[in-house]
Coordinates of C-alpha atoms and ligand atoms in Angstrom, one line a residue:
M1 CA 0.3 -8.7 16.5
V2 CA -0.9 -8.9 13.0
A3 CA -0.9 -5.5 11.0
I4 CA -2.9 -5.2 7.8
Y5 CA -1.4 -2.5 5.3
P6 CA -4.4 -2.1 3.0
G7 CA -4.0 0.0 -0.4
S8 CA -4.5 0.2 -3.8
F9 CA -0.7 -0.2 -4.7
D10 CA -1.2 0.6 -8.2
P11 CA 1.6 -0.2 -8.4
I12 CA 3.6 -0.7 -5.5
T13 CA 6.3 2.1 -5.0
Y14 CA 9.6 2.4 -3.0
G15 CA 7.4 4.7 -0.6
H16 CA 5.2 1.6 0.0
L17 CA 8.3 -0.8 0.4
D18 CA 9.8 1.6 3.0
I19 CA 6.3 1.4 5.1
I20 CA 6.4 -2.5 4.9
E21 CA 10.3 -2.9 5.7
R22 CA 9.7 -1.0 8.6
G23 CA 6.4 -2.2 9.7
V24 CA 7.6 -5.9 10.0
K25 CA 10.0 -4.7 12.6
L26 CA 7.2 -3.4 14.6
F27 CA 4.3 -6.3 13.9
D28 CA 4.8 -9.9 13.9
R29 CA 3.3 -10.2 10.6
V30 CA 2.3 -7.6 8.1
I31 CA -0.5 -8.4 5.7
V32 CA -0.2 -6.4 2.7
A33 CA -4.0 -6.3 1.6
V34 CA -4.7 -5.1 -2.3
L35 CA -7.9 -3.4 -2.2
C36 CA -10.1 -3.9 -5.2
N37 CA -12.5 -1.6 -5.8
P38 CA -14.6 -1.9 -8.8
N39 CA -15.3 2.0 -8.9
K40 CA -11.7 2.9 -9.4
Q41 CA -10.1 2.2 -12.5
S42 CA -6.7 0.8 -12.1
L43 CA -3.4 0.4 -14.4
F44 CA -2.8 -2.8 -13.2
S45 CA -5.1 -6.0 -12.3
Q46 CA -5.6 -7.3 -8.8
E47 CA -3.6 -10.4 -9.5
K48 CA -0.6 -8.5 -11.5
R49 CA -0.8 -6.0 -8.2
I50 CA -0.3 -9.1 -5.9
E51 CA 2.3 -10.9 -8.1
Q52 CA 4.5 -7.6 -8.4
I53 CA 4.2 -7.3 -4.4
R54 CA 5.0 -10.8 -3.9
H55 CA 8.1 -10.4 -5.8
C56 CA 9.3 -7.2 -4.2
T57 CA 8.7 -8.5 -0.3
A58 CA 10.4 -12.2 -0.9
H59 CA 13.4 -11.2 1.2
L60 CA 10.9 -10.4 4.2
D61 CA 9.7 -13.7 6.0
N62 CA 6.6 -12.0 8.0
V63 CA 4.7 -10.5 5.2
E64 CA 1.8 -11.8 3.5
V65 CA 0.1 -10.5 0.6
D66 CA -3.6 -10.7 -0.3
S67 CA -6.7 -8.8 -1.4
F68 CA -9.9 -8.0 -0.7
T69 CA -12.9 -6.1 -1.4
G70 CA -15.4 -4.2 0.6
L71 CA -15.0 -2.7 4.1
T72 CA -11.4 -2.9 5.6
V73 CA -12.6 -3.4 9.2
E74 CA -14.6 -6.6 8.0
Y75 CA -11.4 -7.6 6.0
A76 CA -9.5 -7.1 9.2
K77 CA -11.8 -8.8 11.5
Q78 CA -12.0 -11.8 9.1
R79 CA -8.0 -11.6 9.5
K80 CA -8.2 -11.2 13.2
A81 CA -6.0 -8.3 13.1
R82 CA -6.7 -5.2 15.1
V83 CA -4.1 -3.0 13.5
L84 CA -4.3 -1.0 10.2
L85 CA -1.1 0.4 9.2
R86 CA -1.2 3.3 7.0
G87 CA 1.8 6.0 5.6
L88 CA 1.8 9.6 5.9
R89 CA 3.4 11.8 3.6
V90 CA 2.1 15.4 3.5
L91 CA -0.5 17.3 5.4
S92 CA -3.2 16.4 2.8
D93 CA -2.6 12.7 3.5
F94 CA -3.1 13.5 7.2
E95 CA -6.5 14.9 6.7
K96 CA -7.8 12.3 4.5
E97 CA -5.9 9.5 6.6
L98 CA -7.4 10.8 10.1
Q99 CA -10.7 10.9 8.4
M100 CA -10.4 7.3 7.1
A101 CA -9.3 6.2 10.7
H102 CA -12.2 7.9 12.7
T103 CA -14.7 6.0 10.3
N104 CA -12.8 2.6 10.6
Q105 CA -13.3 3.0 14.3
S106 CA -17.1 4.2 14.2
L107 CA -17.7 1.0 12.5
W108 CA -15.2 -1.0 14.7
S109 CA -14.0 0.2 18.0
G110 CA -11.3 -2.7 18.3
V111 CA -9.5 -1.4 15.4
E112 CA -6.4 0.9 15.5
T113 CA -4.5 2.7 12.8
V114 CA -0.9 3.3 13.3
F115 CA 0.6 5.6 10.9
L116 CA 4.4 5.7 10.0
A117 CA 5.8 8.8 8.6
T118 CA 7.2 8.7 5.4
T119 CA 10.9 8.5 5.0
K120 CA 11.8 11.9 3.7
E121 CA 13.1 11.1 0.2
Y122 CA 9.9 9.5 -0.5
S123 CA 7.8 12.1 0.6
F124 CA 6.4 13.3 -3.1
L125 CA 6.3 9.7 -4.2
S126 CA 3.0 8.1 -5.0
S127 CA 1.6 5.5 -7.8
S128 CA -0.1 8.4 -9.5
V129 CA 3.4 10.1 -9.6
V130 CA 5.2 7.2 -11.2
K131 CA 2.3 6.5 -13.8
E132 CA 2.6 10.6 -14.9
I133 CA 6.4 10.4 -15.3
A134 CA 6.2 6.8 -16.9
Q135 CA 3.5 8.2 -19.5
F136 CA 5.9 11.0 -20.6
G137 CA 9.0 8.6 -20.9
G138 CA 10.8 9.9 -17.7
A139 CA 13.0 7.6 -15.6
I140 CA 11.2 5.7 -12.8
S141 CA 13.8 3.3 -11.6
H142 CA 14.5 5.1 -8.7
L143 CA 10.8 5.3 -7.7
V144 CA 9.7 1.6 -8.1
P145 CA 11.4 -1.9 -7.6
E146 CA 12.8 -3.1 -11.3
N147 CA 10.1 -5.8 -11.5
V148 CA 7.2 -2.9 -11.3
A149 CA 9.7 -0.5 -13.4
K150 CA 9.6 -3.4 -16.4
D151 CA 5.9 -3.9 -15.9
I152 CA 5.0 -0.1 -16.3
L153 CA 7.7 0.5 -19.2
M154 CA 5.9 -2.4 -21.1
H155 CA 2.7 -1.1 -20.6
Y156 CA 3.5 2.5 -21.8
S157 CA 5.6 1.1 -25.0
Ligands
LIG1 P1 -5.1 4.3 -1.2 O1 -5.6 4.4 -2.4 O2 -5.5 3.3 0.0 O3 -4.6 5.7 -0.3 P2 -2.3 3.8 -1.9 O4 -1.5 2.9 -2.6 O5 -2.2 5.2 -2.5 O6 -3.7 3.4 -1.4 O7 -1.5 3.9 -0.4 C1 -1.4 2.9 0.9 C2 -1.0 3.7 1.7 O8 0.6 3.8 1.7 C3 -1.5 5.1 2.3 O9 -1.7 5.1 3.6 C4 -0.6 6.0 1.9 O10 -0.9 7.3 2.6 C5 0.8 5.3 1.9 N1 1.7 6.0 1.2 C6 1.8 5.7 -0.2 N2 2.9 6.1 -0.5 C7 3.7 6.6 0.1 C8 5.1 7.0 0.3 N3 5.5 7.5 -0.6 N4 5.6 7.1 1.6 C9 4.6 6.8 3.0 N5 3.6 6.2 2.7 C10 2.9 6.1 1.6

């Protein structure tokens, strides 16, 4: 069974990586799909985000990294995947994620969203938190993979 893990990944954090590493134990293949949303300003380009994810998932055989624009369900149909993988950190995630899962199901009844609860130590972690810390010179090496930390430091230096 193929699962798609869609997201902005701007940039990928250890929280995302944890979901991917646990996802590959549950599914035959996980496609990490970088959403390119022209209305959302991102720190890293689509190509850079793909490169960052490929680098830190290189140790996982059954992970593919790709990008898409438009509706997630259309992308899932195209990739013949019926599962969307998402992570849940806090209650506020649940509200947003549930709404998205219902929306996606209304667009394609064949799709199921599977949620993995965050590993406790990453429950506060988001790409925005990392960017905010880095912007003010704080340490981020415990929050993102080494290659990503380098890219962020270069950006803010
Ligand atoms: P989006 O803009 O689609 O929310 P993100 O890159 O912020 O994209 O997140 C992608 C998915 O990963 C979401 O389901 C989000 O809840 C989940 N996620 C992000 N950070 C963590 C974390 N620290 N632990 C578990 N899940 C996470």
